[in-house]
Tab-separated table of C-alpha atoms and ligand atoms in Angstrom:
chain	number	residue	atom	x	y	z
R	290	UNK	CA	-37.664	-8.548	1.296
R	291	UNK	CA	-34.226	-6.666	1.817
R	292	UNK	CA	-32.258	-8.140	4.765
R	293	UNK	CA	-30.947	-5.485	7.172
R	294	UNK	CA	-27.848	-4.817	7.301
R	295	UNK	CA	-25.555	-3.750	10.469
R	296	UNK	CA	-24.983	-0.450	10.434
R	297	UNK	CA	-21.252	-0.459	10.679
R	298	UNK	CA	-20.701	-2.138	7.318
R	299	UNK	CA	-23.527	-0.102	5.385
R	300	UNK	CA	-21.388	2.896	6.244
R	301	UNK	CA	-17.858	0.984	4.205
R	302	UNK	CA	-17.016	2.468	1.543
R	303	UNK	CA	-16.194	-0.547	-0.977
R	304	UNK	CA	-12.454	0.045	-2.360
R	305	UNK	CA	-11.925	2.036	-4.877
R	306	UNK	CA	-8.570	0.662	-6.555
R	307	UNK	CA	-10.704	-2.308	-6.419
R	308	UNK	CA	-13.620	-0.810	-8.133
R	309	UNK	CA	-11.537	0.110	-10.720
R	310	UNK	CA	-9.391	-2.611	-11.446
R	311	UNK	CA	-12.981	-4.172	-11.985
R	312	UNK	CA	-13.938	-1.499	-13.962
R	313	UNK	CA	-11.034	-1.885	-16.744
R	314	UNK	CA	-11.752	-5.884	-16.628
R	315	UNK	CA	-15.551	-5.077	-17.346
R	316	UNK	CA	-13.878	-3.258	-19.818
R	317	UNK	CA	-11.634	-5.405	-21.259
R	318	UNK	CA	-14.532	-8.447	-21.513
R	319	UNK	CA	-16.102	-7.009	-23.713
R	320	UNK	CA	-13.997	-7.094	-26.206
R	321	UNK	CA	-11.674	-3.793	-25.842
R	322	UNK	CA	-7.957	-2.798	-25.613
R	323	UNK	CA	-7.462	-1.412	-21.896
R	324	UNK	CA	-4.157	0.271	-20.603
R	325	UNK	CA	-4.715	-0.838	-16.864
R	326	UNK	CA	-2.168	1.250	-14.276
R	327	UNK	CA	-5.489	1.205	-11.671
R	328	UNK	CA	-3.956	-2.009	-9.404
R	329	UNK	CA	-0.735	-1.853	-7.100
R	330	UNK	CA	-0.210	-5.353	-8.161
R	331	UNK	CA	3.372	-6.199	-10.163
R	332	UNK	CA	3.050	-7.936	-13.499
R	333	UNK	CA	5.630	-9.822	-13.051
R	334	UNK	CA	5.685	-13.740	-12.583
R	335	UNK	CA	6.297	-14.543	-9.456
R	336	UNK	CA	10.046	-16.590	-9.575
R	337	UNK	CA	9.710	-19.478	-10.447
R	338	UNK	CA	12.505	-21.240	-7.595
R	339	UNK	CA	9.035	-20.103	-5.421
R	340	UNK	CA	6.269	-21.810	-7.462
R	341	UNK	CA	8.472	-24.876	-6.724
R	342	UNK	CA	8.796	-24.328	-2.884
R	343	UNK	CA	5.130	-24.201	-3.260
R	344	UNK	CA	4.462	-27.415	-5.557
R	345	UNK	CA	7.613	-29.322	-3.295
R	346	UNK	CA	4.828	-28.053	0.343
R	347	UNK	CA	1.634	-30.020	-1.919
R	348	UNK	CA	3.575	-33.009	-3.220
R	349	UNK	CA	5.613	-33.532	0.423
R	350	UNK	CA	1.455	-33.458	2.412
R	351	UNK	CA	1.633	-29.791	3.531
R	352	UNK	CA	-1.827	-29.345	2.348
R	353	UNK	CA	-3.499	-28.874	5.642
R	354	UNK	CA	-4.195	-26.758	8.959
R	355	UNK	CA	-1.075	-25.281	9.467
R	356	UNK	CA	-0.874	-22.807	13.613
R	357	UNK	CA	-4.179	-20.138	13.277
R	358	UNK	CA	-0.991	-17.337	13.303
R	359	UNK	CA	1.863	-19.399	11.005
R	360	UNK	CA	4.300	-21.887	10.464
R	361	UNK	CA	6.771	-21.713	12.736
R	362	UNK	CA	9.826	-22.047	9.246
R	363	UNK	CA	7.674	-18.581	8.193
R	364	UNK	CA	7.905	-16.621	11.411
R	365	UNK	CA	11.570	-18.146	11.821
R	366	UNK	CA	12.053	-16.739	7.808
R	367	UNK	CA	10.181	-12.652	8.639
R	368	UNK	CA	12.583	-12.428	12.107
R	369	UNK	CA	15.259	-13.264	10.505
R	370	UNK	CA	15.038	-11.882	7.269
R	371	UNK	CA	13.887	-8.376	9.784
R	372	UNK	CA	17.186	-9.018	11.696
R	373	UNK	CA	19.866	-8.617	8.401
R	374	UNK	CA	18.023	-6.060	7.171
R	375	UNK	CA	16.964	-3.595	9.635
R	376	UNK	CA	19.335	-4.880	12.486
R	377	UNK	CA	16.086	-6.138	14.344
R	378	UNK	CA	15.919	-8.602	17.126
R	379	UNK	CA	12.444	-9.840	17.252
R	380	UNK	CA	10.858	-12.851	19.062
R	381	UNK	CA	9.425	-15.400	16.196
R	382	UNK	CA	6.450	-15.023	18.779
R	383	UNK	CA	5.850	-11.996	17.219
R	384	UNK	CA	4.724	-12.596	14.472
R	385	UNK	CA	1.576	-13.412	13.224
R	386	UNK	CA	1.135	-14.781	9.100
R	387	UNK	CA	-1.478	-13.204	7.798
R	388	UNK	CA	-3.699	-12.928	4.717
R	389	UNK	CA	-2.030	-10.568	3.332
R	390	UNK	CA	-1.286	-7.523	4.283
R	391	UNK	CA	-4.719	-6.495	4.582
R	392	UNK	CA	-5.657	-8.850	6.788
R	393	UNK	CA	-2.859	-7.976	9.110
R	394	UNK	CA	-3.660	-4.504	9.161
R	395	UNK	CA	-7.356	-5.201	9.659
R	396	UNK	CA	-5.816	-7.526	13.155
R	397	UNK	CA	-3.819	-4.905	13.994
R	398	UNK	CA	-6.046	-1.943	14.487
R	399	UNK	CA	-9.578	-4.744	15.802
R	400	UNK	CA	-6.512	-5.790	18.180
R	401	UNK	CA	-5.473	-2.490	19.440
R	402	UNK	CA	-8.159	0.008	19.318
R	403	UNK	CA	-11.551	1.166	20.719
R	404	UNK	CA	-14.730	2.931	20.022
R	405	UNK	CA	-13.810	6.433	20.386
R	406	UNK	CA	-9.804	6.415	19.888
R	407	UNK	CA	-8.124	8.239	17.781
R	408	UNK	CA	-5.697	7.587	14.122
R	409	UNK	CA	-3.807	9.902	12.766
R	410	UNK	CA	-3.847	9.027	9.194
R	411	UNK	CA	-2.021	11.791	6.767
R	412	UNK	CA	-4.532	12.430	3.829
R	413	UNK	CA	-3.623	11.031	0.912
R	414	UNK	CA	-3.604	7.793	2.573
R	415	UNK	CA	-4.292	3.933	0.892
R	416	UNK	CA	-8.281	3.610	0.344
R	417	UNK	CA	-7.845	0.526	2.851
R	418	UNK	CA	-7.335	2.509	6.377
R	419	UNK	CA	-10.001	5.113	6.606
R	420	UNK	CA	-12.478	2.309	6.343
R	421	UNK	CA	-10.486	-0.034	8.286
R	422	UNK	CA	-9.863	1.748	11.574
R	423	UNK	CA	-13.993	2.744	10.991
R	424	UNK	CA	-15.009	-0.990	11.392
R	425	UNK	CA	-13.481	-1.019	14.797
R	426	UNK	CA	-15.394	1.873	15.901
R	427	UNK	CA	-12.484	4.060	16.169
R	428	UNK	CA	-12.176	7.390	14.427
R	429	UNK	CA	-10.090	8.205	11.996
R	430	UNK	CA	-8.579	11.946	12.200
R	431	UNK	CA	-7.482	12.802	8.192
R	432	UNK	CA	-4.593	15.091	8.160
R	433	UNK	CA	-4.436	16.956	4.632
R	434	UNK	CA	-0.880	17.445	4.019
R	435	UNK	CA	0.933	19.697	0.699
R	436	UNK	CA	2.384	18.737	-2.488
R	437	UNK	CA	5.024	20.978	-1.922
R	438	UNK	CA	6.178	18.775	1.121
R	439	UNK	CA	6.035	15.147	-1.241
R	440	UNK	CA	2.371	14.746	1.039
R	441	UNK	CA	4.261	14.342	4.375
R	442	UNK	CA	2.652	15.424	7.293
R	443	UNK	CA	4.767	17.743	9.294
R	444	UNK	CA	5.337	17.866	13.300
R	445	UNK	CA	3.344	21.193	13.829
R	446	UNK	CA	0.849	18.849	11.765
R	447	UNK	CA	1.288	15.794	13.385
R	448	UNK	CA	0.532	18.387	17.111
R	449	UNK	CA	-2.032	19.724	15.731
R	450	UNK	CA	-4.091	16.846	15.523
R	451	UNK	CA	-3.255	14.963	18.451
R	452	UNK	CA	-6.391	15.233	21.256
R	453	UNK	CA	-6.890	13.003	24.826
R	454	UNK	CA	-8.211	10.215	22.286
R	455	UNK	CA	-5.348	9.706	19.920
R	456	UNK	CA	-3.575	6.117	20.140
R	457	UNK	CA	-1.940	5.363	17.098
R	458	UNK	CA	-0.104	6.445	14.322
R	459	UNK	CA	-0.401	5.534	11.126
R	460	UNK	CA	2.405	5.334	9.464
R	461	UNK	CA	2.811	4.534	5.476
R	462	UNK	CA	6.403	4.939	3.786
R	463	UNK	CA	7.102	4.773	1.081
R	464	UNK	CA	3.842	5.126	0.469
R	465	UNK	CA	0.614	4.015	-1.460
R	466	UNK	CA	-0.458	5.594	-3.263
R	467	UNK	CA	2.212	9.333	-3.516
R	468	UNK	CA	5.207	6.816	-3.630
R	469	UNK	CA	7.165	9.666	-1.116
R	470	UNK	CA	9.088	8.104	1.505
R	471	UNK	CA	9.789	9.871	4.927
R	472	UNK	CA	13.952	10.227	5.260
R	473	UNK	CA	15.420	8.686	8.309
R	474	UNK	CA	15.930	12.785	9.854
R	475	UNK	CA	11.798	12.952	9.322
R	476	UNK	CA	10.762	9.712	10.983
R	477	UNK	CA	13.102	9.926	13.652
R	478	UNK	CA	11.669	13.985	15.086
R	479	UNK	CA	8.204	11.553	14.685
R	480	UNK	CA	9.922	9.421	16.535
R	481	UNK	CA	10.165	12.216	19.370
R	482	UNK	CA	6.954	13.006	19.636
R	483	UNK	CA	5.063	9.288	19.525
R	484	UNK	CA	7.648	8.699	22.367
R	485	UNK	CA	6.569	11.755	23.833
R	486	UNK	CA	2.718	10.587	23.521
R	487	UNK	CA	3.329	7.662	24.279
R	488	UNK	CA	0.857	6.472	21.824
R	489	UNK	CA	1.126	3.298	19.571
R	490	UNK	CA	2.752	3.026	15.397
R	491	UNK	CA	1.410	0.880	12.852
R	492	UNK	CA	3.929	1.281	10.510
R	493	UNK	CA	3.056	-0.417	6.822
R	494	UNK	CA	6.383	-0.832	5.318
R	495	UNK	CA	5.140	-3.126	2.578
R	496	UNK	CA	7.151	-0.774	-0.340
R	497	UNK	CA	10.299	-1.163	1.621
R	498	UNK	CA	11.885	-3.423	-0.640
R	499	UNK	CA	10.977	-0.638	-3.481
R	500	UNK	CA	13.288	2.491	-3.023
R	501	UNK	CA	14.905	4.183	-6.174
R	502	UNK	CA	18.297	5.694	-6.106
R	503	UNK	CA	18.660	9.204	-4.454
R	504	UNK	CA	16.095	8.155	-1.047
R	505	UNK	CA	16.605	5.802	1.684
R	506	UNK	CA	14.539	3.817	3.934
R	507	UNK	CA	14.442	3.325	7.304
R	508	UNK	CA	12.312	1.191	9.222
R	509	UNK	CA	10.552	2.910	11.946
R	510	UNK	CA	11.584	0.972	15.084
R	511	UNK	CA	15.243	1.283	14.413
R	512	UNK	CA	14.848	4.981	14.407
R	513	UNK	CA	14.999	5.489	18.508
R	514	UNK	CA	15.281	3.091	21.325
R	515	UNK	CA	11.899	2.250	22.543
R	516	UNK	CA	10.251	1.665	19.694
R	517	UNK	CA	9.828	-1.668	19.290
R	518	UNK	CA	7.272	-1.712	21.983
R	519	UNK	CA	5.052	0.307	20.473
R	520	UNK	CA	5.336	-0.215	16.919
R	521	UNK	CA	3.416	-2.824	15.091
R	522	UNK	CA	5.228	-3.457	11.627
R	523	UNK	CA	3.382	-5.186	8.442
R	524	UNK	CA	4.443	-6.875	5.351
R	525	UNK	CA	3.647	-8.932	3.292
R	526	UNK	CA	5.388	-11.063	-0.012
R	527	UNK	CA	2.370	-9.084	-2.277
R	528	UNK	CA	4.720	-6.624	-3.600
R	529	UNK	CA	8.655	-7.738	-3.318
R	530	UNK	CA	7.764	-11.292	-4.812
R	531	UNK	CA	5.033	-10.444	-7.384
R	532	UNK	CA	2.639	-12.898	-5.721
R	533	UNK	CA	-0.256	-10.749	-4.990
R	534	UNK	CA	-2.523	-13.674	-5.426
R	535	UNK	CA	-0.421	-15.738	-2.816
R	536	UNK	CA	-2.082	-13.759	-0.291
R	537	UNK	CA	0.545	-13.741	2.651
R	538	UNK	CA	1.046	-10.779	4.466
R	539	UNK	CA	2.695	-9.864	8.405
R	540	UNK	CA	2.162	-8.052	11.368
R	541	UNK	CA	5.360	-7.713	13.697
R	542	UNK	CA	4.191	-6.641	17.392
R	543	UNK	CA	4.745	-6.218	21.093
R	544	UNK	CA	4.262	-10.016	22.833
R	545	UNK	CA	1.142	-8.974	24.731
R	546	UNK	CA	-0.512	-7.690	21.091
R	547	UNK	CA	0.934	-10.748	19.379
R	548	UNK	CA	-0.436	-12.757	21.285
R	549	UNK	CA	-4.364	-11.229	21.093
R	550	UNK	CA	-3.472	-11.429	17.746
R	551	UNK	CA	-3.312	-14.764	17.146
R	552	UNK	CA	-6.455	-15.927	19.480
R	553	UNK	CA	-8.548	-13.674	17.074
R	554	UNK	CA	-7.296	-14.767	13.704
R	555	UNK	CA	-7.489	-18.301	15.151
R	556	UNK	CA	-11.920	-17.595	15.511
R	557	UNK	CA	-11.573	-15.535	12.413
R	558	UNK	CA	-9.909	-17.065	9.458
R	559	UNK	CA	-7.267	-20.111	10.607
R	560	UNK	CA	-4.433	-20.844	9.049
R	561	UNK	CA	-3.393	-18.080	5.440
R	562	UNK	CA	-2.836	-21.017	2.674
R	563	UNK	CA	-0.282	-23.693	4.090
R	564	UNK	CA	0.848	-24.161	0.447
R	565	UNK	CA	1.774	-20.076	0.401
R	566	UNK	CA	3.025	-20.075	3.683
R	567	UNK	CA	5.805	-22.870	2.596
R	568	UNK	CA	6.372	-20.642	-1.316
R	569	UNK	CA	6.974	-17.609	1.517
R	570	UNK	CA	9.824	-19.224	3.411
R	571	UNK	CA	11.261	-19.676	-0.012
R	572	UNK	CA	10.990	-16.197	-1.254
R	573	UNK	CA	12.566	-15.225	1.861
R	574	UNK	CA	15.336	-17.751	2.713
R	575	UNK	CA	16.079	-17.977	-1.113
R	576	UNK	CA	18.277	-15.366	-3.676
R	577	UNK	CA	16.971	-11.858	-3.182
R	578	UNK	CA	18.683	-11.366	-6.849
R	579	UNK	CA	14.837	-11.414	-8.036
R	580	UNK	CA	13.518	-8.749	-6.134
R	581	UNK	CA	16.781	-6.275	-7.426
R	582	UNK	CA	15.958	-7.737	-10.634
R	583	UNK	CA	12.071	-6.469	-10.423
R	584	UNK	CA	13.375	-3.150	-8.439
R	585	UNK	CA	15.614	-2.311	-11.586
R	586	UNK	CA	13.314	-2.480	-13.547
R	587	UNK	CA	10.072	-0.262	-11.711
R	588	UNK	CA	12.996	2.063	-11.819
R	589	UNK	CA	13.102	2.061	-15.518
R	590	UNK	CA	9.597	2.272	-15.653
R	591	UNK	CA	9.572	5.453	-12.879
R	592	UNK	CA	12.058	7.107	-14.444
R	593	UNK	CA	9.903	6.789	-17.939
R	594	UNK	CA	6.681	7.554	-16.049
R	595	UNK	CA	7.963	11.107	-14.835
R	596	UNK	CA	9.550	11.937	-18.325
R	597	UNK	CA	5.998	11.234	-19.842
R	598	UNK	CA	3.698	13.525	-17.026
R	599	UNK	CA	6.579	15.912	-17.383
R	600	UNK	CA	5.736	15.964	-21.257
R	601	UNK	CA	2.349	17.156	-19.695
R	602	UNK	CA	1.668	20.450	-19.624
R	603	UNK	CA	0.081	21.651	-16.383
R	604	UNK	CA	0.605	18.306	-14.664
R	605	UNK	CA	2.733	18.420	-11.559
R	606	UNK	CA	3.625	15.790	-9.120
R	607	UNK	CA	6.149	14.891	-5.719
R	608	UNK	CA	9.482	13.500	-5.767
R	609	UNK	CA	8.820	9.736	-6.992
R	610	UNK	CA	11.215	7.767	-4.752
R	611	UNK	CA	9.822	4.595	-3.376
R	612	UNK	CA	6.807	2.054	-4.357
R	613	UNK	CA	5.191	2.307	-7.830
R	614	UNK	CA	2.395	4.374	-8.386
R	615	UNK	CA	2.616	7.971	-9.414
R	616	UNK	CA	0.674	10.865	-7.923
R	617	UNK	CA	-0.347	13.522	-10.472
R	618	UNK	CA	-1.914	16.706	-9.990
R	619	UNK	CA	-4.955	17.620	-12.171
R	620	UNK	CA	-6.482	20.886	-10.695
R	621	UNK	CA	-5.832	22.541	-13.338
R	622	UNK	CA	-7.429	20.445	-16.268
R	623	UNK	CA	-10.223	20.429	-13.964
R	624	UNK	CA	-13.354	22.609	-14.509
R	625	UNK	CA	-13.471	22.175	-18.452
R	626	UNK	CA	-15.398	19.923	-20.760
R	627	UNK	CA	-13.357	16.598	-22.686
R	628	UNK	CA	-14.566	15.724	-26.391
R	629	UNK	CA	-17.568	17.885	-24.843
R	630	UNK	CA	-18.444	16.264	-21.598
R	631	UNK	CA	-17.720	18.023	-18.459
R	632	UNK	CA	-15.144	17.538	-15.691
R	633	UNK	CA	-15.219	18.778	-12.578
R	634	UNK	CA	-13.663	15.879	-10.253
R	635	UNK	CA	-11.049	13.323	-10.559
R	636	UNK	CA	-13.329	11.231	-10.422
R	637	UNK	CA	-15.635	12.229	-13.524
R	638	UNK	CA	-11.582	13.027	-15.454
R	639	UNK	CA	-10.790	9.223	-14.451
R	640	UNK	CA	-14.092	8.081	-15.543
R	641	UNK	CA	-13.854	9.940	-18.518
R	642	UNK	CA	-10.310	8.763	-19.011
R	643	UNK	CA	-11.722	5.398	-18.844
R	644	UNK	CA	-14.115	5.741	-21.363
R	645	UNK	CA	-12.936	8.179	-23.817
R	646	UNK	CA	-9.473	6.727	-23.740
R	647	UNK	CA	-9.666	3.065	-22.479
R	648	UNK	CA	-6.676	4.013	-19.831
R	649	UNK	CA	-7.611	3.285	-16.433
R	650	UNK	CA	-6.469	4.764	-13.149
R	651	UNK	CA	-7.653	5.212	-9.709
R	652	UNK	CA	-9.712	9.106	-8.523
R	653	UNK	CA	-7.520	10.876	-5.761
R	654	UNK	CA	-10.363	11.551	-3.788
R	655	UNK	CA	-10.432	7.812	-2.503
R	656	UNK	CA	-7.183	8.684	-1.306
R	657	UNK	CA	-8.576	11.694	0.369
R	658	UNK	CA	-7.374	14.634	-2.010
R	659	UNK	CA	-9.095	15.334	-3.879
R	660	UNK	CA	-7.562	17.804	-7.806
R	661	UNK	CA	-5.601	14.579	-7.815
R	662	UNK	CA	-5.136	10.716	-9.995
R	663	UNK	CA	-3.037	7.991	-8.971
R	664	UNK	CA	-1.807	5.538	-11.854
R	665	UNK	CA	0.012	2.377	-11.274
R	666	UNK	CA	3.559	1.850	-12.900
R	667	UNK	CA	3.122	-1.707	-12.485
R	668	UNK	CA	2.367	-2.517	-15.492
R	669	UNK	CA	4.485	-3.646	-18.878
R	670	UNK	CA	6.412	-1.142	-20.909
R	671	UNK	CA	4.233	-1.631	-23.484
R	672	UNK	CA	0.973	-0.847	-21.798
R	673	UNK	CA	2.721	2.265	-19.965
R	674	UNK	CA	3.567	3.616	-23.994
R	675	UNK	CA	0.250	3.386	-24.823
R	676	UNK	CA	-1.082	4.813	-22.066
R	677	UNK	CA	0.314	7.504	-21.324
R	678	UNK	CA	0.076	8.573	-25.484
R	679	UNK	CA	-3.303	8.516	-24.660
R	680	UNK	CA	-3.565	10.747	-21.426
R	681	UNK	CA	-1.952	13.087	-23.376
R	682	UNK	CA	-3.564	13.714	-25.731
R	683	UNK	CA	-7.218	13.510	-23.426
R	684	UNK	CA	-5.494	16.264	-21.730
R	685	UNK	CA	-4.336	18.342	-24.915
R	686	UNK	CA	-5.684	17.370	-27.378
R	687	UNK	CA	-9.635	16.776	-26.186
N	619	PMP	N1	-0.724	-2.041	2.777
N	619	PMP	C1	-0.676	-0.549	1.040
N	619	PMP	C2	-0.136	0.471	1.358
N	619	PMP	C3	-0.375	-1.823	0.268
N	619	PMP	O1	-0.732	-0.489	-0.956
N	619	PMP	C4	-1.274	-2.425	0.055
N	619	PMP	C5	-1.813	-2.802	-1.145
N	619	PMP	N2	-2.390	-4.433	-1.713
N	619	PMP	C6	-1.518	-3.653	0.806
N	619	PMP	C7	-1.355	-3.130	2.042
N	619	PMP	C8	-2.086	-4.931	1.492
N	619	PMP	O2	-1.242	-5.676	0.516
N	619	PMP	P1	-1.825	-7.413	0.159
N	619	PMP	O3	-3.265	-7.522	1.269
N	619	PMP	O4	-1.363	-7.877	-0.561
N	619	PMP	O5	-0.787	-8.199	0.839
N	620	LIG	N1	-3.162	-2.256	-2.520
N	620	LIG	C1	-3.106	-2.292	-4.095
N	620	LIG	C2	-3.786	-0.789	-5.124
N	620	LIG	O1	-3.278	0.349	-4.352
N	620	LIG	C3	-3.982	-3.240	-4.978
N	620	LIG	C4	-5.292	-2.751	-4.415
N	620	LIG	C5	-5.738	-3.044	-2.835
N	620	LIG	O2	-5.598	-3.964	-2.196
N	620	LIG	O3	-6.677	-2.013	-2.440
N	620	LIG	O4	-3.635	-0.853	-5.697
C-alpha cells in the first residue's frame, strides 16, 4: 500500500538548491573531488566569540524551552540593530525569532495570505518563495524581469501584474539568485506603488550586510513614511555571521501580525534552539569587525568571479552588487553537444557540468528563468579557481 499524500504537498517542488547540494555531496562521498558552487552558504567558520557565547549559554543551563517567539534579550538586540543601522524604531514585541529565515518566510505567508490572494514575485526568484506561497493556497504571480535591467521589476511591469486580488509584493534585494540590488531611488518608486495600492511587502533583507563598493542598500521601510505598517522584514544570521547551521532568523512585522506569528509558532515548532538564540545575541551585540572582514573577502571573490566569467566567450551576467551569487547567461552555449552529450536546457547544462567536470551549480530554470546558471562564490579561493578553470574548459573545449 502506498500512503496517500496531500494534494498541496504533492504539488510541492523540492528545493533545487538543496537537491544540487545533495548531488554534490553524494559525488564527494563516492570519493570524487567536487568543486561545489551550489549552495549559498558561507565557507567561513562561525566567529569564535559567537561559539563561546553558545558554550557559556549551555553551561549556564539555557538548555530548556524559551518563550516560543524568542528570548527577550534577542528581540531587544534585533530591534537595537535596526535602530542603529537604519534608524528604524520597532517594539521588541514585533520580532519573532524563527528556525532560520526560511521559517520566518513560511510564518509570514501563512499568517497573512488566504487562498486566492496573489503575491507578485519578480523572476528570477529564490527557489523557496513560490512554493511557500503555494502552500498557503495563495497564488504566486511571477513577473519576468530582464537581464538588461539587472533583473529588476519596472514600475510598468509592477502595474501590469496587479489585479483585484493582489495582496503582497515580494522583494529580495540584494537578490538571491542574481546578486543585483535595487537603488534607493528605484525602491522609492516601488514604495509609492505599494502605498497607492494598499499592498503588504515582504522584504527579505537577508543579504543586507553583503553589499559591495559602488552599490547602496536601503532597508525598504526607510523609503517612505507609512511603510513600516505594511512591511514584514525578514533577516537572520545564516549569511551575515556564517551561521547557517545554527538556524536562527526572524521577522519584524506590524504588532497584530507579529502577535499572530508568535501564536502560530507556539503551535508549530515552539522556540528555535535556545543555545543558538544566546549565540545570536552575542553576534548582534558583539564587535561587527567579523562581518566587515567576511564582506571584504566576498567582495574580492566577486571581483575574481567576474574576471573569470569575462574570459569565457558568450557568457553575460547582470551587475553583481551584493550577496554571493553569479547568475550568468548560458543561452549561447545551449543546443549543442558537450563531449557527445546533447545539452539543450540549463538543467542539462548543470547536470553535465557536474558529471563531466565535477563542478556543482544550480540551473536557472529552478529560479524561474531558463537559460541561466547560478554559481555561489561563498567558496574558498582554491575551489573557485578550480571550478572556473573547469567551467571555462567545459564551455570552450568540449
Ligand atoms: N532568503 C534568502 C534570499 C536566502 O538566500 C536564504 C538562504 N538560505 C534564506 C532566505 C533562508 O536562510 P536561512 O533559513 O538559512 O536563515
Ligand atoms: N539560500 C541558500 C541558497 O539559495 C541555501 C539553500 C536554501 O536554503 O535553499 O543556496
